[in-house]
Amino acid sequence: MVSTIQNTDVKQGFGPENMRLKKGIIGKDSSLCLLAEDADPVSSLQKDADRAVVVAVTSRAVFDCGAEDGDDVYGVGVAFPLLQALQRVNERLLEENPAESLLFDVVLITTDSQQQQQSSRIISNTRHYGLEISRFCFSSEEDFIESLLTNHVDLFLSTDRSEAAQASHKGVFSALLNRKVASSEQLRVLFCGDAVIRPDTDSPSASQDAAQSFSAQLGEMRQRFGLLHSPLSIVLVTSRGGRESCGTALRTLRSRGVSVDEAYCLAGAPRSPFLSLLRPHFLLNNDLED
Amino acid sequence: MSEIKLTKSAPTEDNGEEKDWAAAKAFFDNLKTNKPRPPKPRYAVTIAVSSRTLFNMVKERKIYQDEGLEKYVAYQMEHENEPLMPGAAFPFVQALMNVNSRLRELYPDSEELFDIVLMTNNHAQVGVRLINSINHYDLSIERFCMTGGESPIGYLKAYMTNLYLSKDSDKVTEAIAEGIAAATMFTADTENELSKTQLRVAFDGDAVLFSDESEIIVKQHGLDTFFEHEKEFENKPLAQGPLKCFLEALGKLQRKFIAKNERLNCPIRTFLVTARSAASSGARVLKTLRSWGLEIDEALFLAGAPKGPLLEKIKPHIFFDDQMFHIEGAQELGTISAHVPYGIGQKYHKGKLIEQPPKKE
């Protein structure tokens, strides 16, 4: 499928605050990934490619593309507070150390042709809402995984279970976004302990390596902050095993450089009341079940 | 607020819940160690204990207060492999475990057991030492929440908690306001030797099992009015107090032993220890219990005499009272006590109205 998006088209879609889009990367099947350069101090920092933690989020999760406000403004989607929380972590990291290179690098990706057509609207909406997006990938169902791989995405987040599963099978570390309202003040990441100690043998080892690598990065970020008032909280939940399982998961994560803040051992107690209270933005190592 | 109810919701289990439960069951059944698996929360009598009631953390608490959170957590991590010493709730927890063994003998497939949950504000890194300590004493605690500072109240509900024990009276007050039986634990000054074969629980009456309606009359109108009132309303049941539901839960388990002809050998025994007198105001209390369909094994009417010496003879694993005066009296003579911060009694000390300083926000 030939992409109909050209740089000139994109420029014309803009209001007074012109966001210049340079350096398009055209993927094998003509998906288009664009780097955004604008006046914003945070994203204009040359994010060190090796150190940045690249998080890709589907546009359908960020914006409610059905609901239009008449003047092309989308409603906010479930992932909106997540992006704000990621931004907050970056801000606080830079407060601690203005030369910090371990930052979140947010990629907004479309994963179907319908969304792919709305590229200029998507870009203008991120501007409208003041979201800090480093890169846009306008892909379709056929080639979004390729885009994820090309962009060295460390974590792919979607509200669509099958999308996340597909990406995971191809070695991209993926997680489902929590549909319930989450905080925009603190990024809350939930590790499912049962999988920490007994990794899912179905997913390929590339995905497991990616999982461990992301966890280690997250753990390192967490260490930049004190115990209290951290913009990032790492939560562990074990659903099935007893205290030994949870204890082992705590120590295993510790050995990987992840210092857990909150731990909950359910040993068979119903999970949903806890998830409602914990309000994580996403769950890691979950068997992609609710 | 005089009506406090805590009922576990009627079974409308969803598929996800059943799956989690089945997986946990399979997990425990497959363990080589024969560890008893925790019961299904819906059917269990769930007791949540804080880390400071389960273990003695006085020294560590001092480090937290004097040197701050970071130093406290670092200290706990350094000493992670040193088991903590038992705290005020420890004998109570062991007694609960004993009741569970007896229940499992008689009813191997039942989920109606005590479920003990560790509910702590501690950071999860401190939790490693707590887990190691639980392992050291081989306590049957398989569920816990380490909230890293968040309020436990929501989690108490999530576990369908029947009783919450903590050292923090603010949390206890909050729990009671939410309809959860709760009390602030105090260690005894000396240690009485407690039964290893029978769980013994003592309750004060007014403002613990019953509402504080009668106590209000005593405090505001004096004893004479109180006696007259209680006589007049002898046949009108008192309203429920915060711990009524816990007595009810104990009664449910007791009946399981009675059903198997184990009444004389029942590993649960309950006591009412009240300042009321048998001759006058006591009748209303017994009639109220009867109207609720609840039994108490021994009712002791002190007619105003101090509770300490009597409790020393009873030797309960825990004694619930709403008045600090009685808690202190019990402590002095070796009884582990739990204060229920409910009702008019909180505004008085030894019969006198306490001047409350304006609360700091």
XYZ file of C-alpha atoms in Angstrom:
651
model
C 0.000 0.000 0.000
C 1.519 3.300 -1.016
C 1.575 5.881 1.678
C -0.163 9.075 0.721
C 1.559 11.138 3.355
C 4.119 13.653 2.184
C 6.022 16.184 4.221
C 4.333 19.083 2.430
C 0.866 17.767 3.214
C 1.773 17.564 6.817
C 3.056 21.137 6.944
C -0.122 22.483 5.433
C -2.193 20.916 8.208
C -0.680 23.226 10.775
C -1.680 26.248 12.688
C 0.559 29.085 13.787
C 2.766 26.917 15.965
C 4.550 25.244 13.166
C 6.016 21.947 14.017
C 8.635 21.081 11.541
C 8.914 17.497 10.575
C 12.210 16.413 9.268
C 13.906 13.199 8.579
C 11.248 10.796 7.559
C 12.108 7.140 7.679
C 10.185 5.247 5.113
C 9.688 1.649 6.076
C 9.768 -1.322 3.763
C 6.043 -1.255 3.152
C 5.945 2.526 3.028
C 4.921 3.147 6.585
C 6.200 6.530 7.540
C 8.024 7.422 10.736
C 8.739 11.034 11.456
C 10.963 12.664 14.023
C 9.456 15.727 15.599
C 11.650 18.719 16.290
C 10.116 21.615 18.027
C 10.978 24.352 20.439
C 10.183 22.276 23.504
C 13.339 22.021 25.626
C 12.746 18.443 26.692
C 12.288 16.798 23.335
C 14.723 19.028 21.518
C 17.405 17.443 23.657
C 19.223 14.985 21.525
C 18.011 11.856 23.261
C 20.963 9.563 23.468
C 19.886 6.609 21.361
C 21.512 4.072 23.647
C 20.145 5.460 26.871
C 16.608 6.507 26.041
C 13.802 4.162 26.972
C 11.661 4.014 23.860
C 7.992 3.533 24.622
C 5.571 3.191 21.724
C 1.889 3.822 22.328
C -0.905 3.342 19.799
C -2.671 6.508 18.738
C -6.011 4.820 19.246
C -5.157 4.511 22.933
C -4.085 8.123 23.282
C -6.926 9.805 21.473
C -10.562 8.982 21.232
C -10.614 9.386 17.484
C -14.332 8.821 17.199
C -15.296 11.764 19.365
C -14.610 14.961 17.529
C -15.027 18.403 18.921
C -16.057 19.941 15.676
C -12.758 21.685 15.088
C -10.777 18.498 14.586
C -9.890 18.099 18.250
C -10.063 14.534 19.487
C -11.249 13.424 22.895
C -8.632 11.969 25.214
C -8.164 8.221 25.357
C -7.173 5.838 28.163
C -3.445 6.285 27.549
C -3.568 10.032 27.955
C -2.731 10.071 31.694
C 0.066 7.600 30.929
C 1.740 10.054 28.556
C 1.418 12.799 31.126
C 2.928 10.534 33.767
C 5.834 9.638 31.441
C 6.408 13.336 30.863
C 6.405 13.977 34.561
C 9.049 11.315 35.124
C 11.215 12.966 32.463
C 10.770 16.393 34.054
C 11.713 15.092 37.483
C 14.698 13.190 36.078
C 15.988 16.381 34.515
C 15.399 18.291 37.753
C 17.654 15.801 39.533
C 20.231 15.954 36.778
C 19.899 18.368 33.849
C 22.338 16.216 31.898
C 20.294 13.033 32.400
C 20.191 10.785 29.360
C 18.100 7.948 30.754
C 14.734 9.400 29.764
C 11.509 8.143 28.221
C 11.320 8.557 24.500
C 7.684 8.421 23.422
C 6.679 7.143 20.011
C 3.104 7.489 18.825
C 2.217 4.709 16.412
C -0.824 3.984 14.275
C -1.501 0.306 13.760
C -4.233 0.317 11.172
C -4.831 1.998 7.827
C -7.776 4.018 9.094
C -5.612 5.735 11.694
C -2.786 5.963 9.200
C -5.002 8.257 7.090
C -5.459 10.637 10.001
C -1.777 11.427 10.407
C -1.960 15.220 10.200
C -4.909 15.354 12.606
C -2.998 13.142 15.027
C 0.044 15.376 14.909
C -1.962 18.552 15.416
C -3.778 16.999 18.326
C -0.566 16.132 20.122
C 0.390 19.750 19.746
C -3.008 20.905 20.950
C -2.696 18.863 24.110
C 0.959 19.686 24.709
C 2.082 16.091 24.510
C 5.780 15.430 24.109
C 6.144 12.962 21.300
C 9.559 12.240 19.817
C 8.473 10.235 16.863
C 5.353 9.447 14.883
C 4.970 6.157 13.061
C 2.117 5.998 10.636
C 1.861 2.288 10.029
C -0.913 -0.093 9.149
C -1.854 -3.522 10.443
C 0.612 -5.146 8.077
C 3.715 -3.237 8.966
C 3.424 -1.788 12.462
C 5.553 -4.532 13.982
C 8.260 -3.752 11.461
C 8.109 -0.103 12.568
C 8.415 -1.150 16.180
C 11.511 -3.170 15.412
C 13.091 -0.502 13.217
C 12.604 2.081 15.901
C 14.186 -0.114 18.572
C 11.123 0.160 20.735
C 11.761 -1.032 24.307
C 8.096 -1.309 25.224
C 4.978 -1.370 23.069
C 1.695 -0.414 24.712
C -1.724 -1.025 23.257
C -5.304 -1.429 24.420
C -5.705 -4.221 21.867
C -4.830 -7.648 23.203
C -4.163 -9.249 19.840
C -1.896 -6.386 18.718
C 0.172 -6.754 21.887
C 0.305 -10.527 21.483
C 1.386 -10.287 17.832
C 4.162 -7.847 18.666
C 5.266 -9.995 21.568
C 5.540 -13.038 19.331
C 7.879 -11.146 17.042
C 10.135 -10.267 19.956
C 8.872 -6.803 20.869
C 8.274 -6.453 24.590
C 4.605 -5.557 24.856
C 1.996 -4.882 27.482
C -1.678 -4.122 27.675
C -2.736 -0.693 28.802
C -5.012 -0.573 31.807
C -8.409 0.677 30.703
C -9.268 2.073 34.098
C -8.513 5.667 34.944
C -4.928 6.031 36.068
C -2.896 8.840 37.583
C -1.240 11.557 35.541
C 0.957 12.422 38.524
C 2.804 9.179 39.093
C 3.749 6.457 36.670
C 2.659 3.157 38.220
C 4.102 0.015 36.708
C 2.839 -3.356 37.858
C 4.933 -6.520 37.647
C 3.041 -9.790 37.740
C 5.138 -11.855 40.090
C 3.976 -15.295 39.026
C 5.634 -14.719 35.648
C 8.769 -13.184 37.150
C 9.688 -16.460 38.789
C 8.342 -18.764 36.147
C 8.721 -17.042 32.779
C 6.204 -17.714 30.081
C 7.803 -20.345 27.878
C 5.521 -19.465 24.975
C 7.026 -16.086 24.236
C 10.366 -16.213 22.407
C 13.530 -15.540 24.364
C 14.084 -12.301 22.425
C 10.945 -10.951 24.073
C 12.119 -12.190 27.463
C 15.475 -10.451 26.996
C 13.614 -7.309 26.004
C 11.484 -7.662 29.126
C 14.505 -7.936 31.364
C 16.253 -5.081 29.640
C 13.247 -2.797 30.043
C 12.900 -3.783 33.699
C 16.542 -2.980 34.335
C 16.138 0.457 32.723
C 13.046 1.114 34.781
C 14.854 0.011 37.920
C 17.701 2.373 37.180
C 15.285 5.262 36.637
C 13.619 4.498 39.953
C 16.942 4.773 41.732
C 17.227 8.415 40.681
C 14.471 9.251 43.176
C 14.042 8.841 46.933
C 11.568 6.525 48.647
C 8.943 9.223 49.031
C 7.374 11.459 46.360
C 8.761 9.467 43.472
C 7.101 10.147 40.082
C 7.536 6.433 39.391
C 6.280 3.567 41.545
C 7.074 -0.095 40.956
C 4.396 -2.474 42.163
C 4.572 -6.263 42.423
C 1.506 -8.505 42.547
C 1.602 -12.292 42.846
C -1.782 -13.842 42.199
C -1.292 -17.522 42.738
C 1.678 -18.501 44.870
C 2.031 -17.739 48.563
C 4.517 -15.617 50.443
C 7.494 -17.647 49.250
C 6.618 -16.910 45.627
C 6.282 -13.219 46.345
C 9.475 -13.196 48.378
C 11.328 -14.921 45.559
C 9.913 -12.451 43.003
C 11.033 -9.530 45.188
C 14.560 -10.913 45.389
C 14.689 -11.838 41.709
C 13.665 -8.345 40.677
C 16.175 -6.913 43.103
C 18.916 -8.964 41.483
C 17.911 -7.430 38.140
C 18.254 -3.939 39.557
C 14.546 -3.393 40.187
C 13.690 -2.215 43.695
C 9.976 -2.815 44.223
C 8.011 -0.168 46.132
C 4.762 -1.974 46.866
C 4.097 -5.719 47.035
C 0.810 -7.591 47.198
C 0.528 -11.323 47.621
C -2.950 -12.562 46.808
C -2.549 -16.348 46.958
C -5.792 -16.899 45.078
C -7.786 -13.954 46.420
C -9.766 -12.191 43.665
C -7.551 -9.859 41.687
C -9.910 -7.153 40.440
C -10.508 -5.235 43.695
C -6.732 -4.919 44.024
C -6.214 -3.754 40.459
C -8.941 -1.150 40.977
C -7.081 0.201 43.984
C -3.598 -0.057 42.523
C -4.452 1.754 39.258
C -1.360 0.705 37.345
C -0.844 2.239 33.924
C 0.160 -1.124 32.555
C 0.972 -4.657 33.690
C 4.235 -6.341 32.796
C 4.776 -10.059 32.372
C 1.080 -10.608 32.559
C -0.192 -13.486 30.470
C -2.125 -10.776 28.641
C -5.257 -11.743 30.524
C -7.328 -9.390 32.614
C -23.352 5.729 64.129
C -24.723 2.713 65.899
C -25.206 0.116 63.213
C -22.037 -1.484 61.939
C -22.365 -4.357 59.546
C -19.825 -6.370 57.747
C -21.174 -9.094 55.584
C -19.287 -10.858 52.857
C -21.184 -10.349 49.632
C -23.307 -13.179 48.302
C -21.534 -15.464 45.860
C -21.626 -13.889 42.409
C -18.201 -15.080 41.422
C -16.913 -14.228 38.020
C -14.803 -16.379 35.777
C -11.559 -14.540 36.442
C -11.943 -14.989 40.179
C -12.516 -18.699 39.828
C -9.453 -19.037 37.600
C -7.200 -17.243 40.070
C -8.561 -19.389 42.881
C -8.163 -22.645 40.946
C -4.600 -21.755 39.974
C -3.697 -20.907 43.568
C -5.263 -24.132 44.783
C -3.271 -26.100 42.219
C -0.106 -24.251 43.204
C -0.435 -25.169 46.863
C -1.627 -28.695 46.207
C 1.501 -29.259 44.145
C 3.927 -28.010 46.742
C 6.124 -30.696 48.178
C 6.066 -29.171 51.638
C 2.468 -29.983 52.617
C 1.874 -26.396 53.538
C -1.814 -25.765 54.234
C -3.217 -23.557 51.534
C -4.997 -20.329 52.446
C -8.812 -20.477 52.412
C -11.108 -18.766 49.933
C -11.546 -15.230 51.259
C -15.291 -15.270 50.736
C -15.749 -18.075 53.274
C -12.898 -17.399 55.640
C -12.719 -15.339 58.812
C -10.033 -12.905 57.700
C -7.779 -11.323 60.297
C -5.428 -8.577 59.113
C -2.450 -7.787 61.321
C 0.068 -4.988 60.900
C 3.813 -5.642 60.961
C 4.224 -3.875 64.295
C 1.551 -5.963 65.988
C 2.882 -9.234 64.597
C 6.502 -8.469 65.425
C 8.318 -6.346 67.932
C 9.674 -3.456 65.901
C 10.234 -0.963 68.689
C 13.919 -0.497 67.923
C 13.294 -0.127 64.218
C 10.447 2.299 64.834
C 12.786 4.493 66.831
C 15.245 4.566 63.939
C 12.413 5.641 61.655
C 11.344 8.413 64.017
C 14.841 9.660 64.804
C 16.625 9.184 61.513
C 13.937 9.117 58.822
C 12.572 6.714 56.240
C 15.676 6.101 54.128
C 17.842 5.143 57.122
C 15.047 2.976 58.495
C 14.663 1.028 55.251
C 18.426 0.683 54.909
C 18.621 -0.691 58.452
C 15.890 -3.228 57.802
C 17.613 -4.373 54.628
C 20.946 -4.740 56.405
C 19.288 -6.935 59.023
C 17.062 -8.763 56.605
C 18.200 -12.200 57.641
C 17.709 -11.596 61.346
C 14.217 -12.689 62.361
C 12.230 -10.129 64.310
C 11.009 -10.911 67.811
C 7.296 -11.702 68.354
C 4.894 -8.802 68.900
C 1.562 -8.337 70.700
C -0.529 -10.168 68.099
C 1.848 -13.122 67.852
C 0.199 -15.369 70.468
C -3.197 -14.541 68.966
C -1.982 -15.573 65.500
C -0.585 -18.852 66.843
C -3.880 -19.557 68.566
C -5.712 -18.924 65.268
C -3.399 -21.384 63.527
C -4.187 -23.993 66.150
C -7.916 -23.577 65.589
C -7.319 -24.025 61.854
C -5.510 -27.337 62.437
C -8.432 -28.593 64.469
C -10.925 -27.408 61.836
C -8.969 -29.094 59.063
C -9.001 -32.381 60.965
C -12.769 -32.294 61.281
C -13.630 -30.630 57.957
C -10.833 -31.338 55.447
C -12.634 -29.746 52.514
C -14.050 -26.649 54.163
C -12.936 -23.097 53.375
C -14.389 -21.842 56.656
C -11.106 -21.207 58.391
C -9.140 -18.306 59.759
C -7.200 -16.445 57.105
C -4.330 -14.342 58.425
C -3.167 -11.448 56.265
C -0.202 -9.142 56.882
C -1.338 -5.584 56.204
C 1.505 -3.109 56.395
C 2.410 0.390 55.261
C 5.983 -0.677 54.981
C 7.979 -0.417 51.803
C 8.334 -3.710 49.937
C 12.096 -3.809 50.558
C 11.364 -3.983 54.299
C 8.927 -6.718 53.382
C 11.773 -9.139 52.675
C 12.716 -9.100 56.356
C 9.044 -9.560 57.288
C 8.747 -12.571 54.974
C 11.962 -14.039 56.373
C 10.650 -13.584 59.898
C 7.337 -15.245 59.068
C 9.317 -18.116 57.560
C 11.432 -18.394 60.694
C 8.402 -18.991 62.906
C 6.584 -20.949 60.205
C 3.451 -18.857 60.591
C 0.502 -19.548 58.303
C 0.513 -16.191 56.598
C 0.342 -16.467 52.834
C -1.330 -13.191 51.928
C -0.014 -9.702 52.460
C -0.080 -6.079 51.371
C 2.997 -3.898 51.621
C 1.576 -0.590 50.537
C 4.702 1.560 50.641
C 2.817 4.313 52.495
C -0.715 4.103 51.068
C -3.707 3.726 53.402
C -4.629 0.074 54.029
C -8.379 0.649 54.197
C -9.160 -0.187 50.575
C -7.031 -3.315 50.768
C -8.753 -4.414 53.971
C -11.989 -4.421 52.035
C -10.403 -6.154 49.070
C -9.480 -9.080 51.337
C -12.955 -8.991 52.954
C -11.336 -8.457 56.343
C -13.274 -9.420 59.477
C -10.844 -7.963 62.014
C -7.939 -5.517 61.669
C -5.235 -5.122 64.327
C -2.722 -2.290 64.213
C -0.564 -0.104 66.442
C -1.783 2.994 64.616
C -5.010 4.282 66.157
C -5.732 6.581 63.195
C -5.875 3.637 60.832
C -7.979 1.681 63.309
C -10.443 4.562 63.639
C -10.666 4.825 59.869
C -11.350 1.097 59.577
C -14.124 1.218 62.153
C -15.700 4.159 60.328
C -15.722 1.947 57.220
C -17.518 -0.832 59.051
C -14.519 -3.088 59.692
C -13.974 -4.447 63.223
C -10.634 -3.076 64.346
C -8.578 -2.363 67.427
C -5.252 -0.815 68.444
C -2.986 -3.373 70.074
C -0.967 -2.890 73.242
C 1.645 -5.223 74.627
C 1.356 -6.369 78.195
C 3.820 -5.180 80.822
C 4.472 -8.748 81.857
C 3.691 -11.938 79.972
C 1.048 -14.291 81.237
C 1.310 -17.844 80.036
C -1.401 -18.419 77.499
C -3.144 -21.570 76.342
C -1.620 -23.348 73.377
C -4.694 -25.413 72.715
C -7.526 -22.926 72.964
C -8.085 -19.487 71.471
C -9.481 -17.275 74.230
C -10.997 -13.907 73.312
C -12.398 -11.421 75.840
C -14.731 -8.561 74.960
C -15.979 -5.564 76.851
C -19.717 -4.992 76.297
C -20.709 -1.375 75.795
C -19.115 0.356 72.809
C -17.387 -2.877 71.779
C -19.985 -5.590 71.218
C -22.811 -3.129 71.694
C -23.201 0.491 70.685
C -22.277 3.256 73.083
C -25.876 4.330 73.633
C -25.923 3.283 77.286
C -22.489 4.584 77.966
C -23.636 7.988 76.800
C -26.275 7.888 79.514
C -23.707 7.055 82.200
C -21.352 9.797 81.110
C -23.954 12.465 80.686
C -26.540 11.591 83.320
C -24.751 9.412 85.852
C -25.060 5.842 87.092
C -28.472 6.068 88.720
C -30.114 7.203 85.504
C -28.211 4.467 83.710
C -29.565 1.710 86.005
C -33.118 2.980 85.686
C -32.816 3.212 81.932
C -31.402 -0.283 81.520
C -34.127 -1.780 83.700
C -36.821 -0.009 81.738
C -35.419 -1.084 78.404
C -34.280 -4.550 79.465
C -36.156 -6.222 76.680
C -35.086 -3.833 73.965
C -31.920 -5.128 72.269
C -28.988 -2.750 72.232
C -27.659 -1.678 68.875
C -24.545 -3.374 67.470
C -21.052 -2.287 68.282
C -17.911 -2.483 66.089
C -16.855 -5.947 67.274
C -20.200 -7.687 67.180
C -19.471 -9.149 63.739
C -16.199 -10.621 64.918
C -17.955 -12.375 67.820
C -20.451 -13.628 65.278
C -17.674 -15.036 63.088
C -16.132 -16.813 66.100
C -19.540 -18.232 66.942
C -19.919 -19.616 63.432
C -16.653 -21.529 63.793
C -17.536 -22.693 67.302
C -20.736 -24.242 65.998
C -18.690 -26.382 63.619
C -17.010 -28.002 66.627
C -20.300 -28.406 68.445
C -21.751 -30.091 65.370
C -19.035 -32.738 65.682
C -19.628 -33.223 69.407
C -16.562 -31.261 70.360
C -18.278 -28.698 72.587
C -16.260 -29.622 75.649
C -13.057 -29.685 73.664
C -13.778 -26.562 71.602
C -10.576 -24.664 70.777
C -12.385 -21.317 70.846
C -13.705 -19.737 74.034
C -15.273 -16.288 74.333
C -15.668 -14.068 77.377
C -17.694 -10.970 78.131
C -15.987 -8.788 80.726
C -18.238 -5.875 81.568
C -18.466 -3.222 84.256
C -22.226 -3.780 84.341
C -23.629 -5.668 87.277
C -25.425 -8.984 87.068
C -28.155 -7.839 89.438
C -29.345 -4.848 87.448
C -27.967 -3.749 84.109
C -26.575 -7.131 83.082
C -29.854 -8.670 81.963
C -30.245 -6.396 78.993
C -26.874 -7.463 77.639
C -27.647 -11.170 77.823
C -31.037 -10.648 76.247
C -29.469 -8.629 73.444
C -27.008 -11.410 72.674
C -29.809 -13.927 72.675
C -31.857 -11.773 70.287
C -28.869 -11.753 67.908
C -28.585 -15.509 68.089
C -25.102 -15.195 69.558
C -23.608 -17.108 72.406
C -20.833 -16.078 74.694
C -19.177 -18.808 76.767
C -18.630 -16.832 79.957
C -20.218 -13.531 80.965
C -18.466 -11.786 83.819
C -20.185 -8.828 85.472
C -17.789 -6.756 87.519
C -20.246 -4.151 88.845
C -17.543 -1.536 88.435
C -14.625 -3.504 89.901
C -11.280 -3.326 88.031
C -10.915 -5.745 85.135
C -7.182 -6.456 85.475
C -7.256 -9.181 88.152
C -10.095 -11.080 86.499
C -8.412 -10.970 83.094
C -5.216 -12.231 84.679
C -7.138 -15.342 85.644
C -8.901 -15.730 82.287
C -5.691 -15.292 80.303
C -7.176 -14.309 76.947
C -5.005 -14.072 73.836
C -6.651 -10.712 73.273
C -8.978 -8.429 75.249
C -11.056 -5.723 73.504
C -12.163 -2.599 75.375
C -13.132 0.930 74.344
C -11.702 2.674 77.402
C -7.969 3.240 77.830
C -8.436 3.086 81.596
C -9.368 -0.590 81.333
C -6.675 -1.278 78.721
C -4.034 0.077 81.086
C -5.426 -1.920 83.980
C -5.291 -5.092 81.900
C -1.769 -4.408 80.635
C -0.419 -3.926 84.133
C -1.428 -7.439 85.053
C -0.143 -9.166 81.927
C -3.102 -9.197 79.529
C -2.574 -8.343 75.852
C -5.170 -5.684 75.165
C -6.690 -4.030 72.143
C -8.303 -0.616 72.282
C -11.447 -0.017 70.241
C -11.528 3.733 69.508
C -15.278 4.035 69.261
C -17.985 6.010 70.934
C -18.309 8.421 73.789
C -15.584 6.710 75.831
C -12.930 8.349 73.671
C -13.766 11.743 75.046
C -13.300 10.700 78.671
C -10.428 9.441 80.808
C -11.176 7.906 84.205
C -14.605 9.450 84.186
C -13.434 12.964 83.349
C -13.958 14.772 80.072
C -10.640 15.076 78.216
C -9.695 18.517 76.929
C -8.988 17.890 73.262
C -6.303 20.113 71.748
C -7.282 21.414 68.295
C -6.338 18.751 65.746
C -3.367 19.629 63.528
C -3.976 18.965 59.822
